[in-house]
Tab-separated table of C-alpha atoms in Angstrom:
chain	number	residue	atom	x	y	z
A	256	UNK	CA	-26.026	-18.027	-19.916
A	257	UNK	CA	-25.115	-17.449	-23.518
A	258	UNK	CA	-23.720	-19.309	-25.935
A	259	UNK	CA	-20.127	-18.646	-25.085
A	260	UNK	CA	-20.215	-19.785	-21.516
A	261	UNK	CA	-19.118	-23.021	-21.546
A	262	UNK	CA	-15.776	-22.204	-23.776
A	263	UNK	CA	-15.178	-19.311	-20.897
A	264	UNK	CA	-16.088	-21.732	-18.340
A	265	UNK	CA	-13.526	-24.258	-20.155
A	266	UNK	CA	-10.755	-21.330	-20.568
A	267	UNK	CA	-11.353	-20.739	-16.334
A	268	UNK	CA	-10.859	-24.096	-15.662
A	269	UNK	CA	-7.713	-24.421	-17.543
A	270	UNK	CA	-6.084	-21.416	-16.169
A	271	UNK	CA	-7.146	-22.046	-12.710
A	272	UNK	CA	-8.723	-18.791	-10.469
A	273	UNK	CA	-6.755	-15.587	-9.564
A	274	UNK	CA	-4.550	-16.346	-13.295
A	275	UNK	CA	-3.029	-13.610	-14.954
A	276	UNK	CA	-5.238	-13.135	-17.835
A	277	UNK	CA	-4.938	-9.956	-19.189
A	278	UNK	CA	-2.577	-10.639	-21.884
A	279	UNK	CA	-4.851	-13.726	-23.218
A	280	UNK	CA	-7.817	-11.607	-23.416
A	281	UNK	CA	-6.026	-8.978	-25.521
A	282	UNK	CA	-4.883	-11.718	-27.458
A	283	UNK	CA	-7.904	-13.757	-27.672
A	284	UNK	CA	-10.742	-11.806	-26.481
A	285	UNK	CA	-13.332	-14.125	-28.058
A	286	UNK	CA	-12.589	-17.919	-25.937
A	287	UNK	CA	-14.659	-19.959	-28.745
A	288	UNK	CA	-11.191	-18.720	-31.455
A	289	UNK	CA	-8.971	-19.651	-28.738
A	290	UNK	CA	-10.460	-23.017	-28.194
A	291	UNK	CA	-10.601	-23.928	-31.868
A	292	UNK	CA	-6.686	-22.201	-31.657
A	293	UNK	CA	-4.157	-25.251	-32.973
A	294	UNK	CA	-1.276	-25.819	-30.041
A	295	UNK	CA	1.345	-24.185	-32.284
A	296	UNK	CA	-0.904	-21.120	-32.882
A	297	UNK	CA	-1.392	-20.763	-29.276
A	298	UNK	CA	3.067	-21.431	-28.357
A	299	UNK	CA	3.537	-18.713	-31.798
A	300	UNK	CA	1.188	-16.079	-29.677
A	301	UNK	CA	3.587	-15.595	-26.693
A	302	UNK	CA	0.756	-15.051	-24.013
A	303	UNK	CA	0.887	-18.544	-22.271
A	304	UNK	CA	3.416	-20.548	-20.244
A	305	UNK	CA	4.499	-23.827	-21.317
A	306	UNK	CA	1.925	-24.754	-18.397
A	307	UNK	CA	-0.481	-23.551	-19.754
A	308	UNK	CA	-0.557	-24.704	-22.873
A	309	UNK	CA	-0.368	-28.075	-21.522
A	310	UNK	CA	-3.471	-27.376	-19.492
A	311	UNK	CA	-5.439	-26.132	-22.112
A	312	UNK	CA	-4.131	-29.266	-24.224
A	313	UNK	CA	-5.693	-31.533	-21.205
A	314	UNK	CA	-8.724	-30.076	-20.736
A	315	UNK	CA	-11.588	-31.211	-22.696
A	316	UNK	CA	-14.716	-28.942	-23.308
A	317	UNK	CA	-16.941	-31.856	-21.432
A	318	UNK	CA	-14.877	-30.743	-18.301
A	319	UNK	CA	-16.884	-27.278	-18.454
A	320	UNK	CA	-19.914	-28.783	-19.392
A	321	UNK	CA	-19.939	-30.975	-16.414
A	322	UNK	CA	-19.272	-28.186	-14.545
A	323	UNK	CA	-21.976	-26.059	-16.435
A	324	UNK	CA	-24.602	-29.206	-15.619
A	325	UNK	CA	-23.461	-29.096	-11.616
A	326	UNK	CA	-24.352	-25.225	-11.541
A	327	UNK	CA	-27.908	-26.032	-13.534
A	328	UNK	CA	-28.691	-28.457	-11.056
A	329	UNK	CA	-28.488	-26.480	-8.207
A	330	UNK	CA	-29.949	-23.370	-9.389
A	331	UNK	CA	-26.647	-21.858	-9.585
A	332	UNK	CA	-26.280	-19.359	-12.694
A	333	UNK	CA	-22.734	-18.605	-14.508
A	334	UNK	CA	-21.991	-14.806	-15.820
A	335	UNK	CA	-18.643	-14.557	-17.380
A	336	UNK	CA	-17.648	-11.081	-19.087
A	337	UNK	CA	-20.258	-10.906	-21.898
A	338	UNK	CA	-23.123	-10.759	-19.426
A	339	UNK	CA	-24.746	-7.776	-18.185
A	340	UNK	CA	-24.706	-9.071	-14.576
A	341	UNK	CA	-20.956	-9.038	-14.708
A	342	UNK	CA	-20.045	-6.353	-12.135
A	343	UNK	CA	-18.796	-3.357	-13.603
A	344	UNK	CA	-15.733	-2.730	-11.237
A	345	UNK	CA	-14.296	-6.283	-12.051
A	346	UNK	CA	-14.283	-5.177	-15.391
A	347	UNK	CA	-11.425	-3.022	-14.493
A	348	UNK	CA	-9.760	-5.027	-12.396
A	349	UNK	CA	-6.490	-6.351	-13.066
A	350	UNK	CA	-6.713	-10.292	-14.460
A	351	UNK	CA	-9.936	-10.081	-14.122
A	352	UNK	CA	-12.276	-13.329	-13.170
A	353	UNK	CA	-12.613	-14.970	-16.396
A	354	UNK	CA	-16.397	-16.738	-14.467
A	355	UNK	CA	-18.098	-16.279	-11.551
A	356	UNK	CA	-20.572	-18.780	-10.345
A	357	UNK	CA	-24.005	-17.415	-8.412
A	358	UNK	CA	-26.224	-18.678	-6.283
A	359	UNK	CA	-28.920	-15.814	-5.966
A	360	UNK	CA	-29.202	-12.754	-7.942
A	361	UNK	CA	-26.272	-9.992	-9.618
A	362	UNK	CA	-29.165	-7.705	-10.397
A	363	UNK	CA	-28.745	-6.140	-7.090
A	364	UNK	CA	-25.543	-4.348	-8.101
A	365	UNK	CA	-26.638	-2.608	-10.727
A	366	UNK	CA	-26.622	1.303	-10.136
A	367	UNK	CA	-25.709	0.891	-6.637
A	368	UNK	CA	-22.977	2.111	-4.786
A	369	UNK	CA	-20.861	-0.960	-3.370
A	370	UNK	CA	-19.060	-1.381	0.320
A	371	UNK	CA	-17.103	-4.257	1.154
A	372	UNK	CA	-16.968	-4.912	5.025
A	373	UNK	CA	-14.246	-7.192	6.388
A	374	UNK	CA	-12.372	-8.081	9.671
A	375	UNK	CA	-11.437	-10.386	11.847
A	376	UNK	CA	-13.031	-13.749	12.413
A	377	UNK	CA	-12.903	-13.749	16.067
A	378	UNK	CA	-14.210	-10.181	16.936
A	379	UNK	CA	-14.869	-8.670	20.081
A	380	UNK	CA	-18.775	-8.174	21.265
A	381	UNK	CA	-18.323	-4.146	20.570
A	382	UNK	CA	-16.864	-4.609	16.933
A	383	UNK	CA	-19.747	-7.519	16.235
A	384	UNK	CA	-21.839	-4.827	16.905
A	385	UNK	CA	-20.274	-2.191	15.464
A	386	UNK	CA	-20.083	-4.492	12.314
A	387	UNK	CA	-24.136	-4.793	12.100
A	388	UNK	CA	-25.064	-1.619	12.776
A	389	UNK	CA	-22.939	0.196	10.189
A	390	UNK	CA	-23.577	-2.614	7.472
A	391	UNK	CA	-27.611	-2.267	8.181
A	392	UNK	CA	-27.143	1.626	7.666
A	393	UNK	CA	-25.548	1.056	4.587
A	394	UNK	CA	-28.163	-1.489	3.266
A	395	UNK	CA	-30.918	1.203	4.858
A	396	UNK	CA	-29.300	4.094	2.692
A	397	UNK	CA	-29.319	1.964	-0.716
A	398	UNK	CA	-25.929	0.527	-0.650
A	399	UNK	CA	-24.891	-3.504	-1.335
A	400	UNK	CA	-22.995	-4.385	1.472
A	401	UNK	CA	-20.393	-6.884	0.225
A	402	UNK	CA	-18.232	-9.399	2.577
A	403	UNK	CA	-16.721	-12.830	2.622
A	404	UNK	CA	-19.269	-14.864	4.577
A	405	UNK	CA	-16.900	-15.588	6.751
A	406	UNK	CA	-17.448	-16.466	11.034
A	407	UNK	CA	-17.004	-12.719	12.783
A	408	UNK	CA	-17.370	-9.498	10.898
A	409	UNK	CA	-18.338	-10.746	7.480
A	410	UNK	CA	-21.298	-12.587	9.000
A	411	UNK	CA	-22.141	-9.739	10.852
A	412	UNK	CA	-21.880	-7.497	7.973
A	413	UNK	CA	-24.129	-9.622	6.124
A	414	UNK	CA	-26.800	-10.236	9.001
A	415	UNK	CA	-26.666	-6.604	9.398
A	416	UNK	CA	-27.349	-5.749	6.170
A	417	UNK	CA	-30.247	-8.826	6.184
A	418	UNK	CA	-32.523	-7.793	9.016
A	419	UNK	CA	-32.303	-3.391	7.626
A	420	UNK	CA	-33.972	-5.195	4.436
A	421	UNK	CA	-30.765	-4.681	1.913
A	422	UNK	CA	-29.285	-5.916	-0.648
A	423	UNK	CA	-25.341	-7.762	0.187
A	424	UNK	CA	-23.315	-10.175	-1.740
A	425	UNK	CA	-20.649	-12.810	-0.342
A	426	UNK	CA	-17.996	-13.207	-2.013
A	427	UNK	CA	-16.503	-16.876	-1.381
A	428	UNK	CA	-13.049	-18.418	-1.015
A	429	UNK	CA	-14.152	-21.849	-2.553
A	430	UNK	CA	-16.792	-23.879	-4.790
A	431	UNK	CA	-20.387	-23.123	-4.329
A	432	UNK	CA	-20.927	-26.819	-3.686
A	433	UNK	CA	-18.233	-26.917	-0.798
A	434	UNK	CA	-20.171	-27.320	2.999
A	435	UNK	CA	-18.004	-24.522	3.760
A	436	UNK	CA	-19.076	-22.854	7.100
A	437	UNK	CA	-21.557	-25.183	8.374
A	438	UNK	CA	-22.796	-23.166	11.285
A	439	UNK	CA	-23.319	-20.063	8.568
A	440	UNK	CA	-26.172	-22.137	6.052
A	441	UNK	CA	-28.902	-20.555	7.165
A	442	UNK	CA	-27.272	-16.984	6.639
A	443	UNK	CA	-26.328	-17.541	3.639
A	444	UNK	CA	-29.718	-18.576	2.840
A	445	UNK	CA	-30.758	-15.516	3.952
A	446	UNK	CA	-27.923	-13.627	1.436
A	447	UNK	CA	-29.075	-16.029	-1.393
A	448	UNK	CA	-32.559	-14.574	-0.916
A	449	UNK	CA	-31.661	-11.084	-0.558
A	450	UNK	CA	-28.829	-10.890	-3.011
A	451	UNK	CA	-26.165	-13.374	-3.903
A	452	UNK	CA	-23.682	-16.013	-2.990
A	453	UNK	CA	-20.791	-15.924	-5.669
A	454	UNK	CA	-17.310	-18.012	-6.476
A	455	UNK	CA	-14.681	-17.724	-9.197
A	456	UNK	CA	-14.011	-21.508	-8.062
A	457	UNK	CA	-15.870	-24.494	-9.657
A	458	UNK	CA	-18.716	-25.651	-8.024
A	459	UNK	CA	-16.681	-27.974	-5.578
A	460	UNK	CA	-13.369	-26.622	-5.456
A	461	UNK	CA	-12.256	-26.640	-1.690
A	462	UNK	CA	-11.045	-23.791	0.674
A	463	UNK	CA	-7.417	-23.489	1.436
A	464	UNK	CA	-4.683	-21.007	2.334
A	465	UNK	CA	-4.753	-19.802	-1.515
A	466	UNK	CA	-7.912	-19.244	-2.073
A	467	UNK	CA	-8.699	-16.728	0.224
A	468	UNK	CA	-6.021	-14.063	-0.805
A	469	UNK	CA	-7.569	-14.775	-4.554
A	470	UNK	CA	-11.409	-14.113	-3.638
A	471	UNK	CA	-10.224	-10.773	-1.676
A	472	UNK	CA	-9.337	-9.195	-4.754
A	473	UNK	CA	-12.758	-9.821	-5.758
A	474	UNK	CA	-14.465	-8.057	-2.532
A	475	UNK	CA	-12.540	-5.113	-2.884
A	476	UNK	CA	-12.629	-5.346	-7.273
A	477	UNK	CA	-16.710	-4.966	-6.861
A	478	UNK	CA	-16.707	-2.598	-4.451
A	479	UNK	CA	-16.030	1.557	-4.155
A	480	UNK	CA	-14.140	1.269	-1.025
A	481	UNK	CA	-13.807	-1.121	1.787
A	482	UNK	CA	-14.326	-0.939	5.145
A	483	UNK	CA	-12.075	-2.455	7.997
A	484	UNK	CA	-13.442	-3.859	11.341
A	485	UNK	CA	-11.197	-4.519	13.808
A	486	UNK	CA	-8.018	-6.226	12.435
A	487	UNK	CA	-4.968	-7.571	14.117
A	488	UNK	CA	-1.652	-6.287	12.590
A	489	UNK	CA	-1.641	-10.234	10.447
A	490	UNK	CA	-5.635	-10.130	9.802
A	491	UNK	CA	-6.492	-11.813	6.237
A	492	UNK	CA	-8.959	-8.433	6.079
A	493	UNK	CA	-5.788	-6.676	5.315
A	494	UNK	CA	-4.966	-8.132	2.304
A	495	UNK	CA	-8.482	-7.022	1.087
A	496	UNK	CA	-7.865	-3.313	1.934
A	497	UNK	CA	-4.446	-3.584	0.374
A	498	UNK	CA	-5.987	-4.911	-2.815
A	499	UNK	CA	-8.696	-1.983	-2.644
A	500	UNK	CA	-5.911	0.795	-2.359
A	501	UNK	CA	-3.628	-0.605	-5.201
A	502	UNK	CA	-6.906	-0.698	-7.032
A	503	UNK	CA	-7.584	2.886	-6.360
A	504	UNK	CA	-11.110	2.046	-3.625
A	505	UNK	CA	-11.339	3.958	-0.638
A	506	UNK	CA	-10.265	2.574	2.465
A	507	UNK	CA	-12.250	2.932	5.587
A	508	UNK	CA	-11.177	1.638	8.992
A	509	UNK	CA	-12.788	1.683	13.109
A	510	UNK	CA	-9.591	3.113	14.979
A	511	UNK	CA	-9.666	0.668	18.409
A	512	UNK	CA	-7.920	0.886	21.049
A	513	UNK	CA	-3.926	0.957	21.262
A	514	UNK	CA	-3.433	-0.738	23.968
A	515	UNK	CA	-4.457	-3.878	22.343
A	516	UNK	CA	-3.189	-5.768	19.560
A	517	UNK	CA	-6.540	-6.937	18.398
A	518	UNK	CA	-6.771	-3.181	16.152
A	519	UNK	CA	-3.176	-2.712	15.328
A	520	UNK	CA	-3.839	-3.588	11.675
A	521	UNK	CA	-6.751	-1.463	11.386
A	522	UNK	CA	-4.902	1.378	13.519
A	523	UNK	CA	-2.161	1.286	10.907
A	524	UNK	CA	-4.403	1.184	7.974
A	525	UNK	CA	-5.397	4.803	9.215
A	526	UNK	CA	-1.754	5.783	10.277
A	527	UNK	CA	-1.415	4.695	6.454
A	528	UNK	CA	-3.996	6.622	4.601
A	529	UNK	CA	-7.058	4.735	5.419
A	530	UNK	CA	-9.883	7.277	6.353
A	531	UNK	CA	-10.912	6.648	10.344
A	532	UNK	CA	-14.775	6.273	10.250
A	533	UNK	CA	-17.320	5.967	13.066
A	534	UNK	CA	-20.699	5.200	11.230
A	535	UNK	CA	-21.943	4.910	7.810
A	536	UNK	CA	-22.340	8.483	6.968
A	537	UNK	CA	-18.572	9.020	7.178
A	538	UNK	CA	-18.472	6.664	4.625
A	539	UNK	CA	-21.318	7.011	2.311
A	540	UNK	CA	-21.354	11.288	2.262
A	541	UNK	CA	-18.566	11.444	-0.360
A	542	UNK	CA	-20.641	8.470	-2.679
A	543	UNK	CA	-23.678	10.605	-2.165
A	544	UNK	CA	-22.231	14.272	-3.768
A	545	UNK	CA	-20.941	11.621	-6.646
A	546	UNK	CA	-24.022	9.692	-7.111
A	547	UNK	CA	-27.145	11.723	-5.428
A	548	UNK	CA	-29.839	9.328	-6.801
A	549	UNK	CA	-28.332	6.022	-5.385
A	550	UNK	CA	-28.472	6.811	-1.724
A	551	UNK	CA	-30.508	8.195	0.966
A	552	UNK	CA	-28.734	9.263	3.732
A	553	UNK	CA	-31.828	10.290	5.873
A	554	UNK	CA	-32.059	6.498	6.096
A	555	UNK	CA	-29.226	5.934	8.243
A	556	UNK	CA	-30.330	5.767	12.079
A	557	UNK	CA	-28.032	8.407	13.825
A	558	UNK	CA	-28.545	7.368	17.148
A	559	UNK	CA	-25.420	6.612	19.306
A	560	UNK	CA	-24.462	2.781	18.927
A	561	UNK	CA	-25.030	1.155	21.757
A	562	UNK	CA	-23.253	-2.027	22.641
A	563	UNK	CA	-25.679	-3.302	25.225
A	564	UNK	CA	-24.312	-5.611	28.117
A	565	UNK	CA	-21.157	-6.401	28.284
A	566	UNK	CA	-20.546	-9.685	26.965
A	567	UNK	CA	-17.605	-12.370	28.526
A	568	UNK	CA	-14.305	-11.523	26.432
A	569	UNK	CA	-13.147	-14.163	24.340
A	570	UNK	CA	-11.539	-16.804	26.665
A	571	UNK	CA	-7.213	-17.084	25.595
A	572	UNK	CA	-6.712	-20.573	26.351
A	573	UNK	CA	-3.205	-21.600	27.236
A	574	UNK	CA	-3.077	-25.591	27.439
A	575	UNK	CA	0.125	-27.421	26.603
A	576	UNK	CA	-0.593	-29.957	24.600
A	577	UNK	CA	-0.460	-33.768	25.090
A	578	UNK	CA	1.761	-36.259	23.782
A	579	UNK	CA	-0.017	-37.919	20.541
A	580	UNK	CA	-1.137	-41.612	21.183
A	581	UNK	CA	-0.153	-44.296	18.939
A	582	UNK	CA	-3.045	-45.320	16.833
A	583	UNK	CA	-4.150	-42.098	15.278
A	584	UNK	CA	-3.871	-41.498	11.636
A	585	UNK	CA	-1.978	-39.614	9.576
A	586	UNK	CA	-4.800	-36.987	9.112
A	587	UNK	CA	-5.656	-36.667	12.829
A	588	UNK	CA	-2.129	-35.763	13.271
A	589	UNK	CA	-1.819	-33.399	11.282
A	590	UNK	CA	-5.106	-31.436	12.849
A	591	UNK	CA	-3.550	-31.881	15.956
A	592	UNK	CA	-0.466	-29.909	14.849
A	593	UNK	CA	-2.303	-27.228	13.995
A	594	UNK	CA	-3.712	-26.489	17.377
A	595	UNK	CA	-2.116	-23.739	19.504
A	596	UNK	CA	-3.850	-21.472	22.255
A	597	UNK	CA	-6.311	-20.485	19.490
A	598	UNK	CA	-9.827	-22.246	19.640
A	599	UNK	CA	-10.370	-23.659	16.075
A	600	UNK	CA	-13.369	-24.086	13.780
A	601	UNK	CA	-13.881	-27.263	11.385
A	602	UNK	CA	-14.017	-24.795	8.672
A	603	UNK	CA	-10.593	-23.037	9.589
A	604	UNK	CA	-9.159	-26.652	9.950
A	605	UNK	CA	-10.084	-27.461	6.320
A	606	UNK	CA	-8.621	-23.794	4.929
A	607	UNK	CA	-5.484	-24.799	6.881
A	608	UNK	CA	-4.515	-28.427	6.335
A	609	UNK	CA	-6.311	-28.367	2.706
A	610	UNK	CA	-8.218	-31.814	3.819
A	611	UNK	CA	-12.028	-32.020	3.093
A	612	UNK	CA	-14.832	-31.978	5.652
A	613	UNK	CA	-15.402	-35.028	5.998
A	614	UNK	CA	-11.201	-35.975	6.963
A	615	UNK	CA	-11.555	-32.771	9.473
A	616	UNK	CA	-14.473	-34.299	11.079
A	617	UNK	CA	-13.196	-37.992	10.949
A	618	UNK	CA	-10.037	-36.668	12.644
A	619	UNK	CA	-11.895	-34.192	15.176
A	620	UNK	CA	-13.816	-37.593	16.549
A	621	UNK	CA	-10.476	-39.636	16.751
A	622	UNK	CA	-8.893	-36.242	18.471
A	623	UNK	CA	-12.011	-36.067	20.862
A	624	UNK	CA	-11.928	-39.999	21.779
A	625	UNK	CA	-8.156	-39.669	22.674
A	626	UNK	CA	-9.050	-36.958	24.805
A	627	UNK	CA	-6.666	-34.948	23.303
A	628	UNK	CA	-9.298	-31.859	21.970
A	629	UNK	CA	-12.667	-30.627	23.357
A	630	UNK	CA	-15.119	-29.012	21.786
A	631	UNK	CA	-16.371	-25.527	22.559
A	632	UNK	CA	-18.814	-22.832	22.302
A	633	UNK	CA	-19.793	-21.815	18.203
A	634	UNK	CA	-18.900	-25.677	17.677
A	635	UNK	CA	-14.628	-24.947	18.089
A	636	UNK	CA	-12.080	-26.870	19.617
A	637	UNK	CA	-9.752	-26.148	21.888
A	638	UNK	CA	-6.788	-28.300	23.805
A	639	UNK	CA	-8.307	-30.656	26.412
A	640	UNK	CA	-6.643	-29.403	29.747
């Protein structure tokens, strides 16, 4: 942390994550001349909206230093642009994140090369393992595997890269201090200890429908190409490989199957441009004739992948629901409403409706009691029959 952090963390806070930056840094590169800026200075410049001046007007430099005494707290560190831990491909990237909050370690970036892995959250057993086995190659062959932390690929990208004893950063779509993915703690403990949980969000900034589209620019901004695992033809994932193409990554993708839908987003990433890709060493050979010192490809296991037993295909559950009973509140309604055939996770409840934990769960209980939901398998719910 140097001594500008807190007037960068003040200048994120004020503009909010994902802002369009670029022409504020080119007009104030150094956030300590901007702070000390009068208002009329700052309108005279041209670079900020009428918003924005009134939000930098509002917020007060204890605002950051609250935030700053939240991260110290719980071991968190803050690198902002001046640091050396910043990651060199955000430094190219477009509006740029003007913080990033860590839990763990940026050192393992450094010098590496960088894959992002992302896909669907409710994967099928072969692309779960397809998902591990190609992450741990990559971590085995001296890449950072990079995903979201999400349920489905990006925790099996992660766990993947984990247990071949590599290096992988998760990139997250809220605060640090958000219980975000309960059933996922203890993995990313595991990232924390063998790499790095990050956030451009303040410490306890919650998930929602906006925030996920803003970290993906960050995945794909850190990393020398992405890699798609089985995506539907709506899959969040795609946004990521969209923002790695208009920022000039390589896009990988596993072609699956057309006869379902559950790959037509990855199948058209390839129909596309995206380069189809079977194991790590389709993606990583190109990296290697660029950077021959930062990879060992006689580290990746070329045996065939093997997808032991057959697993029990995700159950499609088609219940019509039940008229709401009188007595539930306005948040348990509004969980209700977003139930369909889809089994649903607190944490994808919370990204959804924008209410906290705690409401999700308070409203799961009343749903549960009025025999209206029942939970399932990985801690979902699904429509009682």
């Amino acid at each position: 942390m140097n001594g500008n952090t807190k007037y960068w963390v003040w200048l994120s806070l004020a503009l909010g994550a994902g802002a369009k930056v670029d022409e504020i840094l080119s007009a104030y590169p150094d956030p300590i001349k901007l702070f000390e800026e009068e208002t009329a200075d700052r309108i005279i410049s041209g670079v900020f909206t009428r918003r924005q001046i009134e939000k930098l007007e509002a917020l007060k430099l204890s605002d950051a230093e609250t935030a700053i005494a939240v991260c110290k707290k719980n071991g968190w560190s803050i690198v902002t642009p001046e640091d050396s831990d910043y990651p060199a491909g955000l430094r190219k990237l477009p509006d740029m994140p003007l913080v990033l909050y860590v839990d763990g370690s940026l050192e393992c970036l450094k010098g590496k090369v960088i894959i992002g892995v992302v896909g669907t959250r409710k994967p099928c057993h072969e692309s779960i393992v397809i998902a591990r086995r190609i992450s741990g190659d990559l971590a085995s062959a001296g890449a950072v595997v990079v995903s979201g932390g999400a349920l489905g690929i990006d925790s099996s990208a992660h766990e993947g890269a984990v247990e071949a004893g590599g290096k992988t950063v998760c990139v997250m779509g809220c605060g640090l201090g958000v219980n975000y993915l309960m059933s996922n703690e203890a993995m990313r403990r595991s990232i924390r200890e063998n790499g790095a949980v990050i956030s451009e969000f303040p410490p306890l900034s919650q998930a929602s429908r906006m925030t996920f589209p803003i970290r993906n620019r960050i995945i794909s901004g850190m990393s020398h190409g992405v890699l798609v695992v089985e995506a539907g033809a709506k899959s969040g994932s795609l946004i990521t490989a969209r923002c790695a193409a208009e920022q000039g990554r390589e896009v990988f993708a596993i072609p699956g199957s057309v006869l379902t839908t559950a790959y037509s987003g990855a199948n058209n990433l390839i129909r596309d441009g995206a380069k189809a890709v079977s194991c790590a060493e389709d993606i990583l050979k190109p990296y290697a004739e660029m950077y021959p010192d930062r990879l060992r490809l006689d580290a990746i296991d070329r045996s065939p992948i093997k997808t032991e037993e057959k697993v029990e295909t995700e159950k499609v559950y088609k219940t019509v629901k039940k008229e709401i009973k009188t007595g539930l509140d306005p948040n348990a309604r509004a969980v209700y409403n977003l139930f369909g055939d889809e089994p649903l996770h607190p944490d994808e409840i919370c990204a959804e409706s924008g209410l906290p934990l705690s409401k999700v769960i308070s409203a799961l209980m009343q749903l549960e009691m009025a025999d209206l939901i029942k939970q399932t398998d990985g801690k979902n719910y699904i429509l009682n029959d």
